[in-house]
CSV table of C-alpha atoms and ligand atoms in Angstrom, one decimal:
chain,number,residue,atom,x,y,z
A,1,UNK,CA,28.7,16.8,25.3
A,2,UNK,CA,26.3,16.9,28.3
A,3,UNK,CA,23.1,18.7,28.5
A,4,UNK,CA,20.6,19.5,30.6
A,5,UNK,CA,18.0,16.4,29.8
A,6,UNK,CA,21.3,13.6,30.0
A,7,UNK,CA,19.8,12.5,33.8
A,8,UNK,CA,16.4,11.9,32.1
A,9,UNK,CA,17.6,10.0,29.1
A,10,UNK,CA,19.8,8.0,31.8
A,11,UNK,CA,16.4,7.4,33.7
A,12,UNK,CA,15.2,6.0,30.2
A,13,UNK,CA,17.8,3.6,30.0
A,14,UNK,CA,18.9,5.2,26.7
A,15,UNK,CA,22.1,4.4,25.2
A,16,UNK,CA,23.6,7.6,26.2
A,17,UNK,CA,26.9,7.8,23.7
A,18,UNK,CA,24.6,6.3,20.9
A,19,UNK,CA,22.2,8.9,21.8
A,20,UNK,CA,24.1,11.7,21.3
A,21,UNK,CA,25.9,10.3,17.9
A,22,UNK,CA,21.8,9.8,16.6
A,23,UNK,CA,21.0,13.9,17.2
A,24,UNK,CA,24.4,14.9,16.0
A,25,UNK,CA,23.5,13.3,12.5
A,26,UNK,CA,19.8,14.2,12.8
A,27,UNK,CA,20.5,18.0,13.7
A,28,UNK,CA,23.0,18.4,10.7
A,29,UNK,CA,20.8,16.0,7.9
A,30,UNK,CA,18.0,19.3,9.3
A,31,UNK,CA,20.4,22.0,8.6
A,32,UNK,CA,21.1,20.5,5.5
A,33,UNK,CA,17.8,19.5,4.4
A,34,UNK,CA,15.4,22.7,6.2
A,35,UNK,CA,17.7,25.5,7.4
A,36,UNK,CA,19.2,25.9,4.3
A,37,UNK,CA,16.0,26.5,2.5
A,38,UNK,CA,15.4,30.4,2.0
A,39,UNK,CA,12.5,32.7,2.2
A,40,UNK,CA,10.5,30.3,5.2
A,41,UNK,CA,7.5,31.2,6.9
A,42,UNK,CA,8.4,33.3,10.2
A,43,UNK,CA,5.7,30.2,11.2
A,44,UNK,CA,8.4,27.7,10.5
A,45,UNK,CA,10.5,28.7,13.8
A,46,UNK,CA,8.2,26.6,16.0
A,47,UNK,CA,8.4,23.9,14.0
A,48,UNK,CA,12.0,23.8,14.2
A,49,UNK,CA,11.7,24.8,17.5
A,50,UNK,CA,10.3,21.6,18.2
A,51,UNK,CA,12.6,19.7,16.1
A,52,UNK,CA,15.6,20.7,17.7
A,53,UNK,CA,13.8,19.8,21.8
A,54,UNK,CA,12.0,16.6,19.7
A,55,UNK,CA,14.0,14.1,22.4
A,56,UNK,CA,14.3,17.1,25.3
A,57,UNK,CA,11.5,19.1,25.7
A,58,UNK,CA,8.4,17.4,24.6
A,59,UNK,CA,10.0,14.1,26.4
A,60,UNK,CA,10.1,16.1,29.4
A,61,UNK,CA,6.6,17.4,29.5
A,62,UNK,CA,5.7,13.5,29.1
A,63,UNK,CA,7.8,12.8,31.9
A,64,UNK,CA,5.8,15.2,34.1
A,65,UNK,CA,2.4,14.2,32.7
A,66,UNK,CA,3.5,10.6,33.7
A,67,UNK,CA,4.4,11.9,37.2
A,68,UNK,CA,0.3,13.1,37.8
A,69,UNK,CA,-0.8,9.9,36.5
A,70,UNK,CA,-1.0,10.6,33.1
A,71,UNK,CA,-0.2,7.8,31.0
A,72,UNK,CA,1.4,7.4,27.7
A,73,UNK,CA,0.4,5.3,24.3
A,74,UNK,CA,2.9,4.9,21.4
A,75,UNK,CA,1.5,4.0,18.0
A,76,UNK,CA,2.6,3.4,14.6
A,77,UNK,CA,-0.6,3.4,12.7
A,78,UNK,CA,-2.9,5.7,11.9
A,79,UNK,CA,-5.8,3.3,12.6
A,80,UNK,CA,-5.4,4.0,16.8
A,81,UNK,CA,-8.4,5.8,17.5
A,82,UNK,CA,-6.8,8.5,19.5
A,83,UNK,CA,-9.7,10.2,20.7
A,84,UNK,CA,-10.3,7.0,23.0
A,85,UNK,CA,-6.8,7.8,24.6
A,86,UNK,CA,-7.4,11.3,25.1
A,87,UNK,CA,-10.8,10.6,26.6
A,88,UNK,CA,-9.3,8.6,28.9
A,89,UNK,CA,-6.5,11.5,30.2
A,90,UNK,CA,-4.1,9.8,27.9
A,91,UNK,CA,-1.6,11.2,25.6
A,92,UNK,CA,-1.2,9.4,22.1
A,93,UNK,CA,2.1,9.6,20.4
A,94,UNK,CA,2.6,8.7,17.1
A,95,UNK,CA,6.4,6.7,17.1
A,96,UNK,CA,8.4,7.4,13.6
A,97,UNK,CA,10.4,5.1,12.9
A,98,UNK,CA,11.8,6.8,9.6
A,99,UNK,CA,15.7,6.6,10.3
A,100,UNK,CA,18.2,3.5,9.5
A,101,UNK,CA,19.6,4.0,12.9
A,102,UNK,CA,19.3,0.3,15.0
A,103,UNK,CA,19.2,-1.5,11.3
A,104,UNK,CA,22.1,-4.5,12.3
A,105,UNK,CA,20.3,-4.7,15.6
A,106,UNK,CA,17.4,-5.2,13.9
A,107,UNK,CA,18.4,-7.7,11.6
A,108,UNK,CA,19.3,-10.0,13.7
A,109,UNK,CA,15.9,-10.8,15.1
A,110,UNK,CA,14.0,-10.0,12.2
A,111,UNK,CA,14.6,-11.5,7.8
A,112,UNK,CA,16.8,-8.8,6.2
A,113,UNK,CA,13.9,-8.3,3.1
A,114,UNK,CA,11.7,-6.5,6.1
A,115,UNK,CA,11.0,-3.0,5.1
A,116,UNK,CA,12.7,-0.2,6.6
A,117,UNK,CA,9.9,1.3,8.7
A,118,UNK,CA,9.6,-1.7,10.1
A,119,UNK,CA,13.4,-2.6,11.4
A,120,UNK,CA,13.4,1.4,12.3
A,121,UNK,CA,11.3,0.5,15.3
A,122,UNK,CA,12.7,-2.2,16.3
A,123,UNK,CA,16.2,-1.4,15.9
A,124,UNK,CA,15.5,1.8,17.6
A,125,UNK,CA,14.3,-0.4,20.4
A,126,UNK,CA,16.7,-2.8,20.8
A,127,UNK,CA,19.5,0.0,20.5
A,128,UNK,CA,17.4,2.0,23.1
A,129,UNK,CA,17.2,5.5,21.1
A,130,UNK,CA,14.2,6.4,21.0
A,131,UNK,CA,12.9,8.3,24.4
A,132,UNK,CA,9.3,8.3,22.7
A,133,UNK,CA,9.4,4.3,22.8
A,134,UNK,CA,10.6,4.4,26.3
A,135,UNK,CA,8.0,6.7,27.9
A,136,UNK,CA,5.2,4.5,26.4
A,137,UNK,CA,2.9,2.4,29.3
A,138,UNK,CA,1.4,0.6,25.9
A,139,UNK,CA,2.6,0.3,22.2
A,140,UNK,CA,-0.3,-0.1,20.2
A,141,UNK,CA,0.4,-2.6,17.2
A,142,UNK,CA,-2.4,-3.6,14.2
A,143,UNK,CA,-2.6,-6.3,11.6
A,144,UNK,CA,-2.6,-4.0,9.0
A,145,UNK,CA,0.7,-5.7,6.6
A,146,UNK,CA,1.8,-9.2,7.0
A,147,UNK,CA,5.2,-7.6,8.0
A,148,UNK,CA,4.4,-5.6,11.1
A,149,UNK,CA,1.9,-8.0,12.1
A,150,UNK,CA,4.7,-11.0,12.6
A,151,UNK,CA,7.3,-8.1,13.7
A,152,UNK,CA,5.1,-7.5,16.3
A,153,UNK,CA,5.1,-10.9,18.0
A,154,UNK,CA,8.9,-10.5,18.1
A,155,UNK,CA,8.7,-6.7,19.7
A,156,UNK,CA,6.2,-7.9,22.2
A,157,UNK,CA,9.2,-9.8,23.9
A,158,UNK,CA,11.1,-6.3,24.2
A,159,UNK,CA,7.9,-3.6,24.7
A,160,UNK,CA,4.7,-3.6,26.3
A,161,UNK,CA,2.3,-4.1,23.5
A,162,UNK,CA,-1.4,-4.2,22.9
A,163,UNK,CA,-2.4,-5.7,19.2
A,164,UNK,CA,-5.5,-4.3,17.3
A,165,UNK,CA,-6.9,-6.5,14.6
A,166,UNK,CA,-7.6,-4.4,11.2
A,167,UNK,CA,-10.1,-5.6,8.7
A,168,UNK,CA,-9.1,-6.1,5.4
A,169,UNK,CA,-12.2,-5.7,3.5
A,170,UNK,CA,-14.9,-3.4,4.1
A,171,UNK,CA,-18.1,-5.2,4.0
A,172,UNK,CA,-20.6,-5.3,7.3
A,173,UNK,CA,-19.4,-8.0,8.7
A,174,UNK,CA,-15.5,-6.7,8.6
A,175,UNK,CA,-17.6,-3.7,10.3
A,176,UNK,CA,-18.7,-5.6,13.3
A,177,UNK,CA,-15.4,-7.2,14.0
A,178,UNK,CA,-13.7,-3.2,13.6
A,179,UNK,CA,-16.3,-2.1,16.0
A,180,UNK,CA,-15.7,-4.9,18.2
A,181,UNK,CA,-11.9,-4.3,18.0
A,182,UNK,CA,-12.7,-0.5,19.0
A,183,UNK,CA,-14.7,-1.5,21.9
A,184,UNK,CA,-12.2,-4.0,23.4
A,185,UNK,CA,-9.1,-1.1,22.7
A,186,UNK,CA,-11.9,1.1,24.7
A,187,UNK,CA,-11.4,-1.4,28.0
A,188,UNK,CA,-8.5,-1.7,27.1
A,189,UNK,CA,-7.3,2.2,27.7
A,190,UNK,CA,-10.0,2.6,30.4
A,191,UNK,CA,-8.4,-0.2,32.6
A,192,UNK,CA,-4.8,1.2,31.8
A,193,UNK,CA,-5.8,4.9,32.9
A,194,UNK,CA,-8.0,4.0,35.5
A,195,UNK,CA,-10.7,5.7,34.6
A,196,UNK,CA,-14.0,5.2,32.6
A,197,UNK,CA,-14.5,7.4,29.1
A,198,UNK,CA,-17.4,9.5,29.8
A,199,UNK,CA,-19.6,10.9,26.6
A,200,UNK,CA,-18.7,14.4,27.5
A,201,UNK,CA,-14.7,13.5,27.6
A,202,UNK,CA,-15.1,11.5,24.4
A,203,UNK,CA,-17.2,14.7,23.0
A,204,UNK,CA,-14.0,16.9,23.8
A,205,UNK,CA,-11.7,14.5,22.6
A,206,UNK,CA,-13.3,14.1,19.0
A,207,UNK,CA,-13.6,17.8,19.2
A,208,UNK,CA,-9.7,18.1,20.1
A,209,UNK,CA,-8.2,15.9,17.6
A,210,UNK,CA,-10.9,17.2,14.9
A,211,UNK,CA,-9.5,20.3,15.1
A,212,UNK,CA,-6.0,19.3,14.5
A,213,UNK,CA,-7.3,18.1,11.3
A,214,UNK,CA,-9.3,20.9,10.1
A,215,UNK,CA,-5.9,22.7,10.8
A,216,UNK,CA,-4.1,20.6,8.4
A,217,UNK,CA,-6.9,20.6,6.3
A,218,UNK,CA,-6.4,24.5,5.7
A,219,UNK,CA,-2.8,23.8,5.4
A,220,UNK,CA,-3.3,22.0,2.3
A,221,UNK,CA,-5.8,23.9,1.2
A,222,UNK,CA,-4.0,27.1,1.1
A,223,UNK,CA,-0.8,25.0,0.0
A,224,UNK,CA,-2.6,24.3,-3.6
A,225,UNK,CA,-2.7,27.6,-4.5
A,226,UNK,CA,-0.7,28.3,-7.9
A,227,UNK,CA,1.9,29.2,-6.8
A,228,UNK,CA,2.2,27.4,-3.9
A,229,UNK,CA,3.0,29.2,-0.8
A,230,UNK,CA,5.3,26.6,1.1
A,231,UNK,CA,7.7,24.2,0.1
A,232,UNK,CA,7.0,20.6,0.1
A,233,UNK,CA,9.4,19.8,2.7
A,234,UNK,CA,7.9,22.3,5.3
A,235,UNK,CA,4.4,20.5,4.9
A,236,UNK,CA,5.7,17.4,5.6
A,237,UNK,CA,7.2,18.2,8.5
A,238,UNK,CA,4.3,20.3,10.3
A,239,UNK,CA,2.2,16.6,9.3
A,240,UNK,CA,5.0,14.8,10.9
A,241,UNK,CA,5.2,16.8,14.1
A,242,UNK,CA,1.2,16.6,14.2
A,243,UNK,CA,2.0,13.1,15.5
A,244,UNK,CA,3.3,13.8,18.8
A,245,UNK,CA,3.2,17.2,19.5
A,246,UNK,CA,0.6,18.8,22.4
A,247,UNK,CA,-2.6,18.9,20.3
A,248,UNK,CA,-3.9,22.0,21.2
A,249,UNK,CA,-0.6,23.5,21.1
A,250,UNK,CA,0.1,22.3,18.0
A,251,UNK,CA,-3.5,23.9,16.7
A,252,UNK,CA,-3.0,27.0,17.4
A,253,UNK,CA,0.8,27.4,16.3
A,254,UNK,CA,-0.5,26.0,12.9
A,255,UNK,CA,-3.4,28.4,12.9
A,256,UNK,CA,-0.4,31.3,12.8
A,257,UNK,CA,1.3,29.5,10.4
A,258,UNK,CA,-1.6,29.3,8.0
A,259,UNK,CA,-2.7,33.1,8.6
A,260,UNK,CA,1.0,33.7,7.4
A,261,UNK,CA,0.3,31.5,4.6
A,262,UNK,CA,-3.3,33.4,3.6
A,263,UNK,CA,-1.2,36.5,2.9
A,264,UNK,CA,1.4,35.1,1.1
A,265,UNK,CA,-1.5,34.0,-1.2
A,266,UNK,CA,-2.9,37.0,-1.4
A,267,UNK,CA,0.0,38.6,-2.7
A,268,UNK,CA,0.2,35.9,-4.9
A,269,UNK,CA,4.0,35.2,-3.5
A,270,UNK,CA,5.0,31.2,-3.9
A,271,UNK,CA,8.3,29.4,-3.1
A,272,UNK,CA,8.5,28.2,-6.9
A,273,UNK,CA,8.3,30.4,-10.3
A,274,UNK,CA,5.7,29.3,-12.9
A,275,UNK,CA,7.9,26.9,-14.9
A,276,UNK,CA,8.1,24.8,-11.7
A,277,UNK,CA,6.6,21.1,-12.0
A,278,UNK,CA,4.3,20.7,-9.2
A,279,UNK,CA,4.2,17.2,-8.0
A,280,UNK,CA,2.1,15.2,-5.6
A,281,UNK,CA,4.1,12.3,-3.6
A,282,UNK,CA,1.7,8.8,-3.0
A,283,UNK,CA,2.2,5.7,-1.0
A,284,UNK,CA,4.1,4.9,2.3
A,285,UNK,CA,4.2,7.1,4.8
A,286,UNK,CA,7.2,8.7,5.6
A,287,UNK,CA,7.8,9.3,8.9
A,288,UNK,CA,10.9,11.7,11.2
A,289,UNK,CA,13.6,12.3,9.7
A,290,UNK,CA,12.8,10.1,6.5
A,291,UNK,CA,13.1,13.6,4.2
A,292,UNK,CA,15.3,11.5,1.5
A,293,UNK,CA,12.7,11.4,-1.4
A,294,UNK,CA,11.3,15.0,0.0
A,295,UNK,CA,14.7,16.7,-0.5
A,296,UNK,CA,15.7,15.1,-3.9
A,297,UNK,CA,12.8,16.1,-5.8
A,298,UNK,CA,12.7,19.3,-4.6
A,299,UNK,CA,16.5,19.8,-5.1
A,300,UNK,CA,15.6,18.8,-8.7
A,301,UNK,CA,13.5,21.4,-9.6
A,302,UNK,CA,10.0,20.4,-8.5
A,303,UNK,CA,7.7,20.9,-5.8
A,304,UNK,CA,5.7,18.9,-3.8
A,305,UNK,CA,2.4,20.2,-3.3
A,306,UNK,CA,0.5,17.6,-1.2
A,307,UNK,CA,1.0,13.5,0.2
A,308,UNK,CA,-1.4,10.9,-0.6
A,309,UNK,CA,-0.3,8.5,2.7
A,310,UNK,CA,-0.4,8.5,6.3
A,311,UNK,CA,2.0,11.5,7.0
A,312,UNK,CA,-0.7,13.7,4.8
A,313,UNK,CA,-4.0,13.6,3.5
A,314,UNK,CA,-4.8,9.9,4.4
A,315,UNK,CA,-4.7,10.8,8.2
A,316,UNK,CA,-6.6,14.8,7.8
A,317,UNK,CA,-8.9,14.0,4.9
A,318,UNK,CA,-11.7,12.6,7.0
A,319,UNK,CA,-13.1,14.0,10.5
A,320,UNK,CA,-15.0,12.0,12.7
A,321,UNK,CA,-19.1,13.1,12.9
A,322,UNK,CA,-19.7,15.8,15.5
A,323,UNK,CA,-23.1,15.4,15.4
A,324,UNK,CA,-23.4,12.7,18.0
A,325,UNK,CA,-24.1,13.3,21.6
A,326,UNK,CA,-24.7,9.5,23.1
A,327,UNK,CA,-21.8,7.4,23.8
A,328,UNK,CA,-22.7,4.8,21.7
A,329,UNK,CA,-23.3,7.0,18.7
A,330,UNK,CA,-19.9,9.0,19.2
A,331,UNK,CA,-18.2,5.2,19.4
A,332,UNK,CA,-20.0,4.6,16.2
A,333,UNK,CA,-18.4,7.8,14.2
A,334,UNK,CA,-15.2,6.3,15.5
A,335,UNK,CA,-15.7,3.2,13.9
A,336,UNK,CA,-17.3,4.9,10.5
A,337,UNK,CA,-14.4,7.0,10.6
A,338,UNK,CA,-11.3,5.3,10.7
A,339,UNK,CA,-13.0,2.3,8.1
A,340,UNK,CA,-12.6,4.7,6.0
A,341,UNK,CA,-9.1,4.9,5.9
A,342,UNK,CA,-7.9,4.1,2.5
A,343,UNK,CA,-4.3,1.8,3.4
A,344,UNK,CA,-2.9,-0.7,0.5
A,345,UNK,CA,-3.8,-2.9,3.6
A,346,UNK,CA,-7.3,-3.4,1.9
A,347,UNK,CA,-8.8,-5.2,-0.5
A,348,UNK,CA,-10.1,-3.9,-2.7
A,349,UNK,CA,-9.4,-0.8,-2.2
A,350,UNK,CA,-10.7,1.5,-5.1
A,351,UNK,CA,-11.2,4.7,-3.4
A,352,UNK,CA,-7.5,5.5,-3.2
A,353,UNK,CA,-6.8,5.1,-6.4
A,354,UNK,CA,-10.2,7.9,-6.7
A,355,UNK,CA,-8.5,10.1,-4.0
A,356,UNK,CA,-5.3,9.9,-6.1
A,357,UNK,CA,-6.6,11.4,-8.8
A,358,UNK,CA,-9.1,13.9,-7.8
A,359,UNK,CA,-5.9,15.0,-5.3
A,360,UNK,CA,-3.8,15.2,-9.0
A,361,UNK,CA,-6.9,16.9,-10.3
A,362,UNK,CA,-7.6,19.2,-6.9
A,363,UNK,CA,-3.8,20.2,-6.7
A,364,UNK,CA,-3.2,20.9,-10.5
A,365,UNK,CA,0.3,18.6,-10.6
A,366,UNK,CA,2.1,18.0,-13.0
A,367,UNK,CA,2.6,14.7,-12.3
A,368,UNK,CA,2.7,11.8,-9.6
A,369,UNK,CA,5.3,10.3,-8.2
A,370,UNK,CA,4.4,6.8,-7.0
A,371,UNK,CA,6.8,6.1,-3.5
A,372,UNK,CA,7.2,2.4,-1.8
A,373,UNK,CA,9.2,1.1,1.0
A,374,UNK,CA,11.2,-1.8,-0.6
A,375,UNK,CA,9.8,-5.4,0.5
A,376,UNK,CA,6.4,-3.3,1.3
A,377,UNK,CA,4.3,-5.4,-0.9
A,378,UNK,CA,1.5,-3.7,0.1
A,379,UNK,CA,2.3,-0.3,-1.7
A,380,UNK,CA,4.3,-1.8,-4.2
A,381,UNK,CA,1.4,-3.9,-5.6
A,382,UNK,CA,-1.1,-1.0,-5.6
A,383,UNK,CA,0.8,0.9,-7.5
A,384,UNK,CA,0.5,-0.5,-10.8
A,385,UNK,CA,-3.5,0.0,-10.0
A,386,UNK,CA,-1.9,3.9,-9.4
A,387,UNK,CA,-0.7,4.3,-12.5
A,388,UNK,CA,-3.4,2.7,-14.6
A,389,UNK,CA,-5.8,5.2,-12.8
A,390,UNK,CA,-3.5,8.0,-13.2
A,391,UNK,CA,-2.7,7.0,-16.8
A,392,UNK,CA,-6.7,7.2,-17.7
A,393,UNK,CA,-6.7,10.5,-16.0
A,394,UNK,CA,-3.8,11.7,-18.9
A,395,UNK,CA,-1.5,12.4,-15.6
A,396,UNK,CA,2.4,11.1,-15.4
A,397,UNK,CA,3.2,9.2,-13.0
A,398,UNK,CA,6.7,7.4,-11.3
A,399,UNK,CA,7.4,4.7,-9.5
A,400,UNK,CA,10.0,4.7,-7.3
A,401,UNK,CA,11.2,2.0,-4.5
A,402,UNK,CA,13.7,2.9,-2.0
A,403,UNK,CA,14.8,2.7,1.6
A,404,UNK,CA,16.3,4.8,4.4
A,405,UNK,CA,19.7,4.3,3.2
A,406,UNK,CA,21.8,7.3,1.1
A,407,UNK,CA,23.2,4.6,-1.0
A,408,UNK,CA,20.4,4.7,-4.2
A,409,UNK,CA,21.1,8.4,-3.9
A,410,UNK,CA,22.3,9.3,-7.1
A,411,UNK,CA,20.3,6.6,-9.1
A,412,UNK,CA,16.7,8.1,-7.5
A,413,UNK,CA,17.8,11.8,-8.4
A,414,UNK,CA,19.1,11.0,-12.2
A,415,UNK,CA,15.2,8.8,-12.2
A,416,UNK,CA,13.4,12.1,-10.8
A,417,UNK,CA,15.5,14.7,-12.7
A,418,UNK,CA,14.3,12.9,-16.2
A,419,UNK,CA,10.8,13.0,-14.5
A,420,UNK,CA,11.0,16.3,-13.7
A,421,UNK,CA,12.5,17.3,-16.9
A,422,UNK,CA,9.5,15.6,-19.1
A,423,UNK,CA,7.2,17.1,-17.4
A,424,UNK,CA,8.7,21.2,-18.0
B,1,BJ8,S1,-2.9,2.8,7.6
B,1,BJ8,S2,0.0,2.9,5.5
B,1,BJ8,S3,0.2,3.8,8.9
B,1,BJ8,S4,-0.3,0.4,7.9
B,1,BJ8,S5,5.7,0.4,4.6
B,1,BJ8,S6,5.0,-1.4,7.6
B,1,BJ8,S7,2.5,-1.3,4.9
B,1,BJ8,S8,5.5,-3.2,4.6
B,1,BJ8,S9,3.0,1.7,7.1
B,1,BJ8,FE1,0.9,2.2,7.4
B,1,BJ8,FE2,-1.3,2.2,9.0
B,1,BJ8,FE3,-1.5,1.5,6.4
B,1,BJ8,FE4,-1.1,4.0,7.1
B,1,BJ8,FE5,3.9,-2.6,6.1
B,1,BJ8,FE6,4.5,-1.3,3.9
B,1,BJ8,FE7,6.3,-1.4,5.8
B,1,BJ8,FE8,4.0,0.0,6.1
């Protein structure tokens, strides 16, 4: 079936028949997963708005920023300062990487045990689905695990790609070598854009992407009330779209959404009845269209009511100081900032297993349910640290390990319905 953006994806080089095989799957795992979901926000219609255009329209307006001179920066961490890129007339897109699509191309350049959000991005590559990846002047790698660090020396050979080195402690001198890495990411952009960052552009930019998180912040805020106003699922997907949606757009629509939310509070209406487990989900992040784990538990008789990772309160907990007005001091509230990020990366890295709990505490779960990538040592490590922390705190916690595939379907539901079934 043609449509009206077929000439653009052709101009992409996209694999046009394998394309239009990836939304027919995507759009029915949506109407499956979200449509079918009763009593949504009225907010919810953008969102799936934007789902259903998430290769069309917002492609297109990337298309016609490229066409004034704009250009574009893919990333796959949240450690890419993106108020550098905006400062610099950029636009920052986060790439997801969350579907299995591309997984035999994938395997044959990189070992099979690679985790899936891994060989998403480059199978999505090599199969050339992925019009986010192919608008992209610059993909923006980091050493955060040792598996995306060696995956991308192999992607470099396919995609134009700029490596940022991640500390993995946090002492002064991993400082300096972050603040270095910031400052040569700064040239970097400038010399890509063409044009220097100014301290006013930097001041709007920190403003800008602030404000998308102060959103988000209110989103989970009003989210913890008892009951709680909005599935899950929904949440995850406003975080999700966060990543490459206009900003400022994206703020306001979420403003709406969150009014809408305020009087559903206030009338004390929720999307789950007292007896309802509330659960918070920790660990990898789980990027468009991973919703496997998402729909399970909430299809067993739970709800989600917050994300400890990337997709969630990692990436919105912390904004970056406003008070600063010199260049140099705004760069340094960038660097202070994003140290602060909490990844499995680090070592040691006591404050997550803190920001678990007083999340567990905040959110007034039920219960935790502990989620890693299989052959992401990273997360899979931590979270025996998880449950000892959680398990001081007198809160339940599971462990689970899965992939993108369907095929552990049945085994992860019968593990989360006995969770969920304790915990009543
Ligand atoms: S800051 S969590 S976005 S690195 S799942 S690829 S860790 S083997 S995604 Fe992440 Fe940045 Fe950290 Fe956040 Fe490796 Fe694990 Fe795969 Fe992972």
């Amino acid at each position: 079936m043609s449509t009206k953006y077929d000439a653009m994806w052709e101009r992409l080089n996209l694999d046009l028949k394998a394309h239009e095989g990836l939304l027919e799957v995507l759009g029915k795992f949506y109407g499956d997963i979200y449509l079918s979901q009763s009593g949504r926000l009225k907010g919810m219609e953008y969102l799936d708005f934007v789902l259903s255009e998430v290769h069309g329209l917002r492609i297109q307006e990337l298309q016609e920023a490229r066409a004034r001179g704009a250009r574009v920066i893919g990333a796959f961490c949240v450690f890419v300062p993106e108020e550098l890129v905006l400062a610099a007339g950029a636009i920052q897109v986060g790439l997801c990487a969350g579907a299995e699509i591309g997984k035999e191309a994938a395997e044959k350049i990189l070992p099979r045990n690679t985790c899936a959000l891994i060989k998403s991005f480059v199978g999505f590559k090599l199969s050339r689905l992925c019009p986010f990846i192919e608008s992209c002047d610059l993909i923006v790698g980091e050493t955060t695990c040792d598996g995306k660090k060696k995956a991308y020396e192999i992607f470099a050979d396919y995609a134009p790609l700029y490596v940022m080195e991640i500390p993995q402690m946090k002492n002064a001198c991993d400082r300096d070598l972050w603040k270095a890495e910031v400052l040569q990411f700064r040239d970097r952009i400038e010399a890509l854009a063409g044009r220097k960052i100014t301290a006013p552009k930097l001041w709007e930019a920190i403003h800008l992407v602030n404000r998308r998180r102060r959103v988000l912040q209110r989103l989970n805020h009003l989210r913890a009330a008892v009951p709680t106003p909005i599935s899950g699922r929904d949440a995850l997907l406003i975080n999700q779209i966060s990543f490459y949606d206009d900003p400022a757009r994206f703020v306001a629509k979420i403003g709406e959404l969150c009014d809408e939310l305020a009087e559903r509070v206030n009338a004390g209406q929720g999307v789950a009845g007292p007896g309802v487990p509330r659960l918070l989900l920790s660990g990898c992040p789980m990027a468009v269209p991973n919703w496997k784990l998402p729909y399970l538990v909430e299809s067993s008789g739970a709800v989600i009511v917050g994300e400890e990772s990337c997709i969630g309160s990692r990436n919105t907990r912390d904004l970056v100081d406003e008070s600063q007005e010199t260049l140099e001091g705004m760069l340094d509230a960038i660097v202070q900032r994003y140290l602060a990020i909490d990844c499995a990366c680090f070592t040691p890295n006591a404050e997550r297993l803190q920001h678990i709990v007083d999340m567990a505490r905040d959110l007034k779960v039920d219960g935790v349910i502990h989620y890693a990538l299989s052959f992401c040592q990273p997360y899979a490590m931590e979270a025996f640290k998880v449950e000892k922390a959680l398990q001081a705190a007198g809160i339940p916690m599971l462990s689970l390990e899965t992939d993108y595939s369907l095929e552990d379907v049945e085994q992860l539901k019968t593990r989360v319905e006995a969770f969920v079934e304790m915990l009543r």
